[in-house]
Short mmCIF file of C-alpha atoms in Angstrom, two decimals:
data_model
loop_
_atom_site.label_atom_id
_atom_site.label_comp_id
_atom_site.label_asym_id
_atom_site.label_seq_id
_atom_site.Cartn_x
_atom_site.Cartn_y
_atom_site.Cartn_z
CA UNK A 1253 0.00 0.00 0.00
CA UNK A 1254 1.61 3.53 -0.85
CA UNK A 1255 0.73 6.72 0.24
CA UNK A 1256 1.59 10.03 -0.04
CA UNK A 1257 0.95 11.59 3.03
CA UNK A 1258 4.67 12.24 5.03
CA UNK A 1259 4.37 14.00 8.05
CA UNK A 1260 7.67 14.44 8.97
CA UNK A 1261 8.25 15.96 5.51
CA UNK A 1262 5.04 17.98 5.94
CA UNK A 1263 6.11 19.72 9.52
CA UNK A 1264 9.46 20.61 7.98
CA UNK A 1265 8.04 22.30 5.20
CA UNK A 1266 5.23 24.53 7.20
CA UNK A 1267 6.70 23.69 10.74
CA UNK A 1268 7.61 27.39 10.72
CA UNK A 1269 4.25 28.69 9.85
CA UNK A 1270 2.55 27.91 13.21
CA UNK A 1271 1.40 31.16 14.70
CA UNK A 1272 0.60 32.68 11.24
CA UNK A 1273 -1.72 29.27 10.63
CA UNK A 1274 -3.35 29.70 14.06
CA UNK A 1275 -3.88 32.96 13.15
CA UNK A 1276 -5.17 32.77 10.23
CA UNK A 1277 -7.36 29.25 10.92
CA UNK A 1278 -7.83 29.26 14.83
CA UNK A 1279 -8.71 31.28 17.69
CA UNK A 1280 -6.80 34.11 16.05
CA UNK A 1281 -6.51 36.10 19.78
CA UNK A 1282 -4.11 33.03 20.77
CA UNK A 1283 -0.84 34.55 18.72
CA UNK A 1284 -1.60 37.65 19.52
CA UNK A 1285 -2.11 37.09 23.67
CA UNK A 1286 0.94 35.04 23.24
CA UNK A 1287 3.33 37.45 21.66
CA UNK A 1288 1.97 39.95 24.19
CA UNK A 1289 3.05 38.38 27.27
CA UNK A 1290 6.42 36.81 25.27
CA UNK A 1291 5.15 33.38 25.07
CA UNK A 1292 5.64 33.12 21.67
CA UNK A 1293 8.28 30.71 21.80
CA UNK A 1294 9.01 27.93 19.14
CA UNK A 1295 9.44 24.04 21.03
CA UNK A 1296 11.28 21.44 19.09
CA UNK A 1297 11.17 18.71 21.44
CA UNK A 1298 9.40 17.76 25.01
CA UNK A 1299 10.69 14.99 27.39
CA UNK A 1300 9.43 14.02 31.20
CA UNK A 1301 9.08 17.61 32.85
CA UNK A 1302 11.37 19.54 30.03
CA UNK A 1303 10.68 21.33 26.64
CA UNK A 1304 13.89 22.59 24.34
CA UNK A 1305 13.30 24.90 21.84
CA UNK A 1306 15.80 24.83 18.25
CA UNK A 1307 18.77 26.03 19.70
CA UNK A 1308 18.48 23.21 22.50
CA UNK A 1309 17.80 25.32 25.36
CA UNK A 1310 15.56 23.69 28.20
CA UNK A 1311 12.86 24.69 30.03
CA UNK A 1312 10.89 23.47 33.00
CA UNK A 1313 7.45 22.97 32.69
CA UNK A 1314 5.58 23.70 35.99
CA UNK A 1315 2.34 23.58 33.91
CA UNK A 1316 1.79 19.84 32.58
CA UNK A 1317 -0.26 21.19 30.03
CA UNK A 1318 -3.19 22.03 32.74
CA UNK A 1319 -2.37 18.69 34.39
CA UNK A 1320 -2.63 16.42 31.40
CA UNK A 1321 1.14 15.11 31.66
CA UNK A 1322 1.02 13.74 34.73
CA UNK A 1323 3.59 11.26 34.28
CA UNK A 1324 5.63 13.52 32.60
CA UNK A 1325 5.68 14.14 28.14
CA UNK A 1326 6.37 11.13 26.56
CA UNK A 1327 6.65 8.89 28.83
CA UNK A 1328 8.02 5.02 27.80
CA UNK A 1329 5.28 3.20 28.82
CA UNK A 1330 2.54 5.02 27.63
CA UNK A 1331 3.63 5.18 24.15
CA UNK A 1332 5.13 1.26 24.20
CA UNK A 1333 1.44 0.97 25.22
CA UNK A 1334 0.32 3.35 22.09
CA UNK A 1335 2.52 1.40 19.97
CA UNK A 1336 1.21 -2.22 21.01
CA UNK A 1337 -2.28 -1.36 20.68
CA UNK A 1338 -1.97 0.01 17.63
CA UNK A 1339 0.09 -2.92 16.20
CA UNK A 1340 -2.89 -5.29 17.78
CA UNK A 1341 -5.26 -4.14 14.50
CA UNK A 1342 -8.32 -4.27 17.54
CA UNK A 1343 -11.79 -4.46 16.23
CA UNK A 1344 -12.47 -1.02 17.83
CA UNK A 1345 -15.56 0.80 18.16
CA UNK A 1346 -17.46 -1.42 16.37
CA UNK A 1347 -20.53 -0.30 18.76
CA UNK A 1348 -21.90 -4.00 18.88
CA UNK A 1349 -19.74 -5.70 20.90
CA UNK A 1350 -17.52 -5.88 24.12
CA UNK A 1351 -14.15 -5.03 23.89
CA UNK A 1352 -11.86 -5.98 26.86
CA UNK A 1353 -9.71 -2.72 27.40
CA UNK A 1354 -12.84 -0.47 28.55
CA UNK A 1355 -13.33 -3.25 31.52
CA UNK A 1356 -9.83 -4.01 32.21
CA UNK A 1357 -9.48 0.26 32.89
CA UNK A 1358 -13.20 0.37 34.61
CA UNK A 1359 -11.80 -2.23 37.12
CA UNK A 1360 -8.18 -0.57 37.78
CA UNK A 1361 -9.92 2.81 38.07
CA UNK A 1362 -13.04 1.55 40.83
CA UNK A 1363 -9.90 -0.51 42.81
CA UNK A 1364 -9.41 3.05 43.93
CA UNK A 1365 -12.88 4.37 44.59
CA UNK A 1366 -14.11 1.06 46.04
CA UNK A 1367 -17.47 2.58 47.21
CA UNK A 1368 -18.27 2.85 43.51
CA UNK A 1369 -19.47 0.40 40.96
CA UNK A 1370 -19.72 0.94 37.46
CA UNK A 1371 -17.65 3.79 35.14
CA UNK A 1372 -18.61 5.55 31.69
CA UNK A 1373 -15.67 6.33 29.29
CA UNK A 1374 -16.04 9.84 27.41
CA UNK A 1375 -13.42 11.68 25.55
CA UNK A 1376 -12.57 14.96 28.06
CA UNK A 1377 -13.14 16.33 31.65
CA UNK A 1378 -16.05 18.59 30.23
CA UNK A 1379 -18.16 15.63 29.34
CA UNK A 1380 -17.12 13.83 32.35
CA UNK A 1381 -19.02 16.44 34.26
CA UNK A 1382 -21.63 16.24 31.72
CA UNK A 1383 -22.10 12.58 32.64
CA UNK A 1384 -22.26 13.28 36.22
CA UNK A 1385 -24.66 16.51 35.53
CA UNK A 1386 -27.14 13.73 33.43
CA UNK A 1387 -26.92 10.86 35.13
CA UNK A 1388 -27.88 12.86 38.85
CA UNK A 1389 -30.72 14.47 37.57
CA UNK A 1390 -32.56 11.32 35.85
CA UNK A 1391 -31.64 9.70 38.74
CA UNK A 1392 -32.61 12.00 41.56
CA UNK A 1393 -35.83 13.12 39.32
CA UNK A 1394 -35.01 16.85 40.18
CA UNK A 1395 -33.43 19.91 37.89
CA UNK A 1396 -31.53 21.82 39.67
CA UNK A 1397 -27.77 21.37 40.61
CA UNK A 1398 -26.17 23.48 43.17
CA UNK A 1399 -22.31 24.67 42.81
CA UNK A 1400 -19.60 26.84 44.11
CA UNK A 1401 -17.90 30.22 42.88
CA UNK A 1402 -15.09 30.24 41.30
CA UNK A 1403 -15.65 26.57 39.92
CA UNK A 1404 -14.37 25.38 36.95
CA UNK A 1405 -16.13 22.06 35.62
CA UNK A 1406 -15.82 22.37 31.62
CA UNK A 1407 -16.86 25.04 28.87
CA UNK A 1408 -19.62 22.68 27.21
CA UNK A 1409 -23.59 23.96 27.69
CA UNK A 1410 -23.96 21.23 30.89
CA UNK A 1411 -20.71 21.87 32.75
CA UNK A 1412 -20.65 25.59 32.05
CA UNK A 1413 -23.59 25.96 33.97
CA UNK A 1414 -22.29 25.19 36.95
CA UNK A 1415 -18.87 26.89 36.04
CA UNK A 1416 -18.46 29.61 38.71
CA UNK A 1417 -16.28 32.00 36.58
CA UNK A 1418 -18.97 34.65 35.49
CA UNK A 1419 -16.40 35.37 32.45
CA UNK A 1420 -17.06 32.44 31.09
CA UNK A 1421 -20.43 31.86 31.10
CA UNK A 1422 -21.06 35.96 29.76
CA UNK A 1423 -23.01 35.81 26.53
CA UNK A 1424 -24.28 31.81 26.46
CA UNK A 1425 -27.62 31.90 28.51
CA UNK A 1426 -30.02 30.38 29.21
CA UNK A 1427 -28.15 27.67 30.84
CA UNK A 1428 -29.03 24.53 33.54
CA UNK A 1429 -30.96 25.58 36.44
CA UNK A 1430 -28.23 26.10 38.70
CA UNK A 1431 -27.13 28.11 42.05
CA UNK A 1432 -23.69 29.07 43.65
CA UNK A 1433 -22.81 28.61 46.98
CA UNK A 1434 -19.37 29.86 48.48
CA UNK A 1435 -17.49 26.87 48.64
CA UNK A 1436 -17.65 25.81 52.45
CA UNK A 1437 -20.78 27.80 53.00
CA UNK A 1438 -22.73 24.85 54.71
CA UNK A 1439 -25.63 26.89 55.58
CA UNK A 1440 -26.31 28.09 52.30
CA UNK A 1441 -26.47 24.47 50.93
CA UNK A 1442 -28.80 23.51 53.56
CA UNK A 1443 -30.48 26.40 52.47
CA UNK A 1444 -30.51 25.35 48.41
CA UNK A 1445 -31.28 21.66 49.33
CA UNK A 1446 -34.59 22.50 51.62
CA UNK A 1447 -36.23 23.67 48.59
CA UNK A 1448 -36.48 19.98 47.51
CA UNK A 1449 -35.61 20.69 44.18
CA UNK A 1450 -31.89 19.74 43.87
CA UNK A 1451 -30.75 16.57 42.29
CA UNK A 1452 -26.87 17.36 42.91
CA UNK A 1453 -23.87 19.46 44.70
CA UNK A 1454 -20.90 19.17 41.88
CA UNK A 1455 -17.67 20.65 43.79
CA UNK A 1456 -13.90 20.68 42.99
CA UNK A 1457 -11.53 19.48 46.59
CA UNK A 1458 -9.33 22.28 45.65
CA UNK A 1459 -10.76 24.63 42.84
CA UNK A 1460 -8.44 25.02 40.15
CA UNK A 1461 -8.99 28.64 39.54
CA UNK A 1462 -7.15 30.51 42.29
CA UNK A 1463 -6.40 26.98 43.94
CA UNK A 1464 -8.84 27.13 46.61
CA UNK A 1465 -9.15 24.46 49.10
CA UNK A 1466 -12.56 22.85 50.58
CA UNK A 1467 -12.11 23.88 54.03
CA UNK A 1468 -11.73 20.62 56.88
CA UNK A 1469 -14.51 18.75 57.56
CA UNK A 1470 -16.86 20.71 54.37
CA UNK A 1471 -17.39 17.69 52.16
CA UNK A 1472 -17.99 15.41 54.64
CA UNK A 1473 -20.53 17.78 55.97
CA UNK A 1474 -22.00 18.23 52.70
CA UNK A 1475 -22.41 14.30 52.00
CA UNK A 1476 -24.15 14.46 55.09
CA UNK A 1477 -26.70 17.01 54.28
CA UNK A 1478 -27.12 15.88 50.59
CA UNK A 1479 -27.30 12.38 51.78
CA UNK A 1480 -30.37 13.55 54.23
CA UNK A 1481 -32.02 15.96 51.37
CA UNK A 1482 -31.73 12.72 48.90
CA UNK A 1483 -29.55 14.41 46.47
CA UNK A 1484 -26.09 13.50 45.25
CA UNK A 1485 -22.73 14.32 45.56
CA UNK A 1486 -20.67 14.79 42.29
CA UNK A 1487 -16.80 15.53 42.82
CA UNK A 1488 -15.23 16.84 40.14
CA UNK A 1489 -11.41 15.22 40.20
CA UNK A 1490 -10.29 16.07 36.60
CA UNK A 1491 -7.57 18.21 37.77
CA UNK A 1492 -6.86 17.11 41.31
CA UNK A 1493 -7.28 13.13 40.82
CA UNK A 1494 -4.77 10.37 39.96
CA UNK A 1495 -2.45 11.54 42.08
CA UNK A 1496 -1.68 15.42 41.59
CA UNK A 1497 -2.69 16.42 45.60
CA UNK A 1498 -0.79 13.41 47.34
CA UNK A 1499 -3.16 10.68 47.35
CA UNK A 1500 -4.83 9.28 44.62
CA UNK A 1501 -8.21 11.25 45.05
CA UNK A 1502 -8.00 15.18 47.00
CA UNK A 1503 -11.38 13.75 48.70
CA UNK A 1504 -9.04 10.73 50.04
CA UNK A 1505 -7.58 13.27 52.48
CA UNK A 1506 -10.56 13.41 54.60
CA UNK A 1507 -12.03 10.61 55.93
CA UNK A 1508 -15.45 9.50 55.19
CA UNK A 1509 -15.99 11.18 52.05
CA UNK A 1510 -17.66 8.69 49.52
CA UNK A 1511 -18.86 10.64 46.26
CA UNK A 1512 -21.96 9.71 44.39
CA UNK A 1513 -20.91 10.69 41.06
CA UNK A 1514 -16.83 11.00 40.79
CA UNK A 1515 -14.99 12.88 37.47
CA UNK A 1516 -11.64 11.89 36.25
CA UNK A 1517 -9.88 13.15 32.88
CA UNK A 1518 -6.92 14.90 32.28
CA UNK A 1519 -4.08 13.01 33.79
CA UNK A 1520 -5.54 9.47 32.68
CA UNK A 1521 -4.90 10.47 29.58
CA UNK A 1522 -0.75 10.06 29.46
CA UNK A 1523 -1.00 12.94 27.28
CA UNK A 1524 -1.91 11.36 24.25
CA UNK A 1525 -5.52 10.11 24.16
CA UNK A 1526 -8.07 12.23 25.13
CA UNK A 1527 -10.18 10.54 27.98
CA UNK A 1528 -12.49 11.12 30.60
CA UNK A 1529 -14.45 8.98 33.27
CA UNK A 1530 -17.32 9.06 34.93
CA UNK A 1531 -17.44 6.51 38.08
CA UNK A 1532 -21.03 6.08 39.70
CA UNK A 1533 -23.02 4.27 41.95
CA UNK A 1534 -24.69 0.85 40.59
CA UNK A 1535 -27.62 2.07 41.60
CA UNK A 1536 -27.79 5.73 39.38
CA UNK A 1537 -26.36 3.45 36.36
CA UNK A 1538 -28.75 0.90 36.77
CA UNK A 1539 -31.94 3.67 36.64
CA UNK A 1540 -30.36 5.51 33.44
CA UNK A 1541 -29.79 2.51 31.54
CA UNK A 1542 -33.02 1.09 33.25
CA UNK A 1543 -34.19 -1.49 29.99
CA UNK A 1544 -32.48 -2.50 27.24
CA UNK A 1545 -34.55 -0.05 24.92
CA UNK A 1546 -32.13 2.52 27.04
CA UNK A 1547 -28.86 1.44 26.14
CA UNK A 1548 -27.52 4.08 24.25
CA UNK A 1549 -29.59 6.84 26.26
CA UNK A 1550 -25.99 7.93 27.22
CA UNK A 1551 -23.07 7.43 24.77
CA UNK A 1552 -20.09 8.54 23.05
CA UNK A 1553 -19.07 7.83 19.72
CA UNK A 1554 -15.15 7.82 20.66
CA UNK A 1555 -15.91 7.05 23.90
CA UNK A 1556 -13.87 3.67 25.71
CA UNK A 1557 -11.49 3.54 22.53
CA UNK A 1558 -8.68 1.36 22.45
CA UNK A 1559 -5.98 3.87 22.25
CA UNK A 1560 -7.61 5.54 24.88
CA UNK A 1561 -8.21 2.99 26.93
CA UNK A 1562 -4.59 1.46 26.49
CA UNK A 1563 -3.01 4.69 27.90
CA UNK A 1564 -4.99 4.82 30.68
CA UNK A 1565 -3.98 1.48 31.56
CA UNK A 1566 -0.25 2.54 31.27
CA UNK A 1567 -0.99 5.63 33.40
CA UNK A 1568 -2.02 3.91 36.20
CA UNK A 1569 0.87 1.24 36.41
CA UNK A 1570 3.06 3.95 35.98
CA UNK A 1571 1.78 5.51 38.84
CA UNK A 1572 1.92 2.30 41.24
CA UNK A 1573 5.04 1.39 39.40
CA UNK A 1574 7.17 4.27 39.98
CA UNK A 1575 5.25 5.50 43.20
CA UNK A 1576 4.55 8.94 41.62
CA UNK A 1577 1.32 9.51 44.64
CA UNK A 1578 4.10 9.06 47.08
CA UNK A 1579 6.39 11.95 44.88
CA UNK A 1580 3.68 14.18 44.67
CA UNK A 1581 2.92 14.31 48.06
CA UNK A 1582 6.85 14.29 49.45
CA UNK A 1583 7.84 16.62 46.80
CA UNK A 1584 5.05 18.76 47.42
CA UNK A 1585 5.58 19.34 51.00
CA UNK A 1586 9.17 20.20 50.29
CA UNK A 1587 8.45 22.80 47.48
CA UNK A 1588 5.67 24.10 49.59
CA UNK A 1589 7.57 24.69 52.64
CA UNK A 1590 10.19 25.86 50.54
CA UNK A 1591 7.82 28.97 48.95
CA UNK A 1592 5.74 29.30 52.26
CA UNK A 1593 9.30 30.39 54.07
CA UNK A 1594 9.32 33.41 51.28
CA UNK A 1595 5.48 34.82 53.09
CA UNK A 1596 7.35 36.80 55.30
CA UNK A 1597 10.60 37.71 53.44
CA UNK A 1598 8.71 39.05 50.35
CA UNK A 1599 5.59 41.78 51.27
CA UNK A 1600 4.02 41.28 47.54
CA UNK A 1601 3.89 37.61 48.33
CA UNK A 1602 0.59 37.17 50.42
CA UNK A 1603 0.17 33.48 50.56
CA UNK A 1604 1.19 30.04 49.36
CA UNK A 1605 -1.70 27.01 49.85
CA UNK A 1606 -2.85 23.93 47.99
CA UNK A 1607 -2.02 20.10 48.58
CA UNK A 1608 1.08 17.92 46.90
CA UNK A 1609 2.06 19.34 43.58
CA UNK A 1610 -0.86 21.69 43.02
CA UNK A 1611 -0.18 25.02 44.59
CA UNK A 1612 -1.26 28.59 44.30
CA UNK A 1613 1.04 31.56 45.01
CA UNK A 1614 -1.19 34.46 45.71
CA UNK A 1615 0.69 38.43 45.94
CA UNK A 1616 -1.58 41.27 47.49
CA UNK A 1617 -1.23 44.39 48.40
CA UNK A 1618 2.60 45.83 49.45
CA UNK A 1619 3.39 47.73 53.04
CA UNK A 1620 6.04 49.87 51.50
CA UNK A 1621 4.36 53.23 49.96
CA UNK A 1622 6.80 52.76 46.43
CA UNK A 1623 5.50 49.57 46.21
CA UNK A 1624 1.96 49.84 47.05
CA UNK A 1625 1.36 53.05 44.68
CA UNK A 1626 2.73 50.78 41.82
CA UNK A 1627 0.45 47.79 42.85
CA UNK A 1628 -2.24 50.91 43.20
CA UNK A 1629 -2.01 51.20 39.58
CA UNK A 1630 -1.78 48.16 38.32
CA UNK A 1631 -4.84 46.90 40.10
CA UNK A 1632 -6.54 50.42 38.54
CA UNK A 1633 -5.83 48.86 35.04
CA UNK A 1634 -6.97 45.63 35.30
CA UNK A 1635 -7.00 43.24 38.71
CA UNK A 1636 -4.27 40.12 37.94
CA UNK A 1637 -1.79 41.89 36.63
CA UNK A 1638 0.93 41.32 38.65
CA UNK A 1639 0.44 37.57 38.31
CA UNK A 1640 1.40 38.07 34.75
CA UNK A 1641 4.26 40.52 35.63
CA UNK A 1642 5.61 36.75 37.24
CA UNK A 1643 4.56 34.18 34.98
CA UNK A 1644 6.35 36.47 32.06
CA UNK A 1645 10.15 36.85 33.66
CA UNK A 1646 9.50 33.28 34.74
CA UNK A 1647 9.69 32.04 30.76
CA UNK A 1648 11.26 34.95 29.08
CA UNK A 1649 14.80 34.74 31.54
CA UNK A 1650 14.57 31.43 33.77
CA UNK A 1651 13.01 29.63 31.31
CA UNK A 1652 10.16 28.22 33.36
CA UNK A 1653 6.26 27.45 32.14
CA UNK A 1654 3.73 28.59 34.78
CA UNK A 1655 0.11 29.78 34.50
CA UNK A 1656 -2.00 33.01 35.76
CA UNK A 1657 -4.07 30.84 37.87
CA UNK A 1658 -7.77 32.50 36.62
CA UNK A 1659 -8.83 35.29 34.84
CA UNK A 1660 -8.45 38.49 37.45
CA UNK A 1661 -6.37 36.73 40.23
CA UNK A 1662 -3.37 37.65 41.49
CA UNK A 1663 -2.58 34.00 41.54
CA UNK A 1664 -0.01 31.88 39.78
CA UNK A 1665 -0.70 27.85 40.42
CA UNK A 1666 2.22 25.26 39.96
CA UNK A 1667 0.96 22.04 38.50
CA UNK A 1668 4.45 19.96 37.21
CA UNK A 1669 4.05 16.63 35.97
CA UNK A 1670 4.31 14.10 39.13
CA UNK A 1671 8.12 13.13 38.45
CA UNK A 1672 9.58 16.13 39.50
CA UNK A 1673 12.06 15.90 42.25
CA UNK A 1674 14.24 18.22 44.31
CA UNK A 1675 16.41 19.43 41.77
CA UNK A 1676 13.45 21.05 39.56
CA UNK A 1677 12.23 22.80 43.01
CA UNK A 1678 15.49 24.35 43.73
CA UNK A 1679 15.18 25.54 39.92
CA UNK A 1680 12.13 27.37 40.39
CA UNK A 1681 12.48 28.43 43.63
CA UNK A 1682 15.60 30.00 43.07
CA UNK A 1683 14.04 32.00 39.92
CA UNK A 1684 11.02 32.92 41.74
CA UNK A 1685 12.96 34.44 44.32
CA UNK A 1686 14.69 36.36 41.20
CA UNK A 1687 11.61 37.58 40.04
CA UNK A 1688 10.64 38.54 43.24
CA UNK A 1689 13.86 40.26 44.10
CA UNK A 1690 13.34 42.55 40.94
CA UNK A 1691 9.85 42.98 41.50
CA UNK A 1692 10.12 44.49 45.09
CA UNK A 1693 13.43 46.55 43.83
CA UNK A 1694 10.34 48.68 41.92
CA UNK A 1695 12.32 49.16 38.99
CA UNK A 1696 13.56 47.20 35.85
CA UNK A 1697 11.95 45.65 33.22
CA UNK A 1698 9.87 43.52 34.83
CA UNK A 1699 7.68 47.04 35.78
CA UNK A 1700 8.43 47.91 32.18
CA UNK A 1701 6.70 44.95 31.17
CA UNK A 1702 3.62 45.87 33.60
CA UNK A 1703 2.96 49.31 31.53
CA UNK A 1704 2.85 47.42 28.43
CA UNK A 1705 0.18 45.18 29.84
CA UNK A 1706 -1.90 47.96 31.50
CA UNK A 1707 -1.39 49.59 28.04
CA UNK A 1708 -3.21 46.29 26.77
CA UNK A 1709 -5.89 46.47 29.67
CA UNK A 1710 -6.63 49.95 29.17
CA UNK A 1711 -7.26 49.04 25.24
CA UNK A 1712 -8.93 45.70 25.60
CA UNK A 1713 -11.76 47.52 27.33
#
């Protein structure tokens, strides 16, 4: 059989073209955001926690593509696993049948959640949460679903409408019959569930925008009250399961808590495969898919592929394999501790929190009257700011990928892949403490760089 498709041949020919394509085809504000705040850069390569760009420089990724690489880029087993179960010629998705890879992951996946019965394979967080958002209101028999602010659970219709970022959900009502609570607020969900109308509470352990923690004691509290109300609790562990806070589930660090409805994506993935899961009581599966004339009430056309299927089976050996929970949570504590010590030594720096390696670094306000009539301004232009002024000197001169950690925080959030060790935390900490040394010196180009983006703000509005 010939063809004439090369890829190789086909990226070296238009490799170069990249950010005029994307500007031309895509989301054409993604160049252009990117080549304001310098990350316009050009990767050849990725590896484990490192990119390098053509002239073989490296650079630390303390991003894992939102959590996605968990087991670092590339990783041997996952793509041996690619490779086999491509090589296999499996009659996938042939709809009419049983193939044994969705099973083999189902069982792996409830070993850990052992309160739960049955899974659902779908192709991304968003319509993990989507699941979850379906299956508790046919099951419950009631519409509403109550959530916090500052949640993020997906951009589809479903998930959006319980996505506490009011940015996001600006210009696509009507939406779900929904209501925020403030996550920890117990009385207001006692308040939301007496009106006997809510089929679910959908909440993140530690929110990934601003990296907000459920405060001790909350979701067991909540179980309780849902539990007494008849409604369910959905977790939402794309971000924060598999791993990422220390123990395989964030809920696994309280005792007692036993979701209803539980969302996994991201990380299962291995970076390759897009794949999301939706684990569930037998009883919730067992009312939607109530006769076989309901079968396919609920389905995905790429859902439970083998390629997908196969790399989530290679993520989770390589977890147990390599111990990478264990990392997370040791490594964690020590780059935690490590930026926690900088609270008092730095007066932008207001606060370091989160659980293993997911951590938010949040600056406020300065003492000093220099400092705070700069911050003054800034926050005049457009609130989150600053983050930006971080995240930017952290690429552009340590080389080091981080995020703004939501749109308006002054927040950046660390989320490596789960292989890091101590040598990448004495890397960053050493250039955040750069950054931050220039930053509270008031001058320089990092301050430079904060008029061009309140420029930007001021324009944008």
């Amino acid at each position: 059989m010939s063809t004439t498709f090369d890829l190789a041949a086909l990226l070296a020919e238009r490799g170069a073209e990249r950010y005029t394509l994307h500007a031309r085809h895509l989301n054409h504000q993604l160049p252009r955001m990117l080549r304001t705040i310098g990350f316009d850069k050009v990767y050849e390569r990725a590896e484990g926690a490192y990119f390098w760009d053509a002239d073989g420089r490296d650079y630390l990724d303390m991003l894992a593509g939102f959590g996605v690489m968990g087991v670092g880029r590339h990783h041997p087993v996952v793509r041996k696993a690619l490779h086999d179960v491509l090589d296999a010629s499996l009659a996938d998705l042939t709809r009419f049948d049983c193939q044994p890879l969705p099973g083999l992951l189902a069982e792996r996946l409830l070993s850990h959640s052992p309160h739960l019965d049955r899974v659902f394979f779908s192709n991304s967080g968003t319509e993990a949460v989507e699941t979850a958002l379906k299956f508790a209101r046919y099951a419950t028999g009631k519409p509403r679903v109550v959530y916090c602010g500052h949640a993020f659970h997906g951009l589809t219709t479903g998930s959006l409408s319980v996505n506490g970022e009011r940015s996001f959900r600006d210009g696509f009502a009507p939406l779900l019959p929904d209501t925020p609570v403030r996550l920890g607020d117990l009385d207001a969900l006692e308040r939301e569930l007496g009106r006997g109308d809510v089929a679910a509470f959908v909440v993140e352990p530690i929110q990934g925008k601003g990296v907000n923690e459920a405060p001790p004691g909350f979701l067991r509290a909540a179980q309780d009250l849902l539990r007494a109300h008849k409604a369910l609790l959905i977790l939402d562990e794309v971000q924060t399961g598999l791993g990422r806070t220390g123990d395989f589930y964030a809920h696994q660090h309280e005792p007692g808590v036993e979701p209803d409805l539980l969302c996994v994506a991201k990380a299962l993935s291995g970076g390759y495969v897009p794949v999301g899961a939706t684990l569930g009581r037998d009883w919730i599966f067992k009312k939607v898919y109530s006769a076989m004339d309901r079968v396919l009430v609920h389905s995905a056309s790429f859902g439970a592929n083998a390629q997908a299927m196969a790399a989530g089976l290679a993520v989770l050996s390589v977890l147990e394999d390599e111990e990478l929970v264990a990392n997370a949570r040791r490594t964690g504590e020590l780059l935690k501790s490590r930026l926690t010590a900088l609270v008092d030594q730095y007066e932008l720096v207001h606060a370091v929190r989160g659980r293993g390696l997911m951590i938010g670094i949040e600056f406020g306000r300065p003492s000093s009257l220099g400092l705070r009539g700069r911050w003054t301004v800034l926050q005049a232009a457009r609130r989150g700011l600053f983050a930006q002024m971080v995240v930017a000197p952290l690429l552009q001169r340590h080389r080091i990928l981080t995020q703004v950690s939501g749109d308006h925080l002054e927040v950046i959030k660390l989320l490596p892949p789960l292989i890091i060790g101590e040598r990448e935390v004495d890397r960053f900490v050493e250039a955040f403490r750069a950054v931050m040394d220039e930053a509270h010196e008031g001058g320089g180009l990092m301050w430079d760089f904060g008029r061009t983006l309140m420029r930007q703000a001021v324009a944008g509005r």
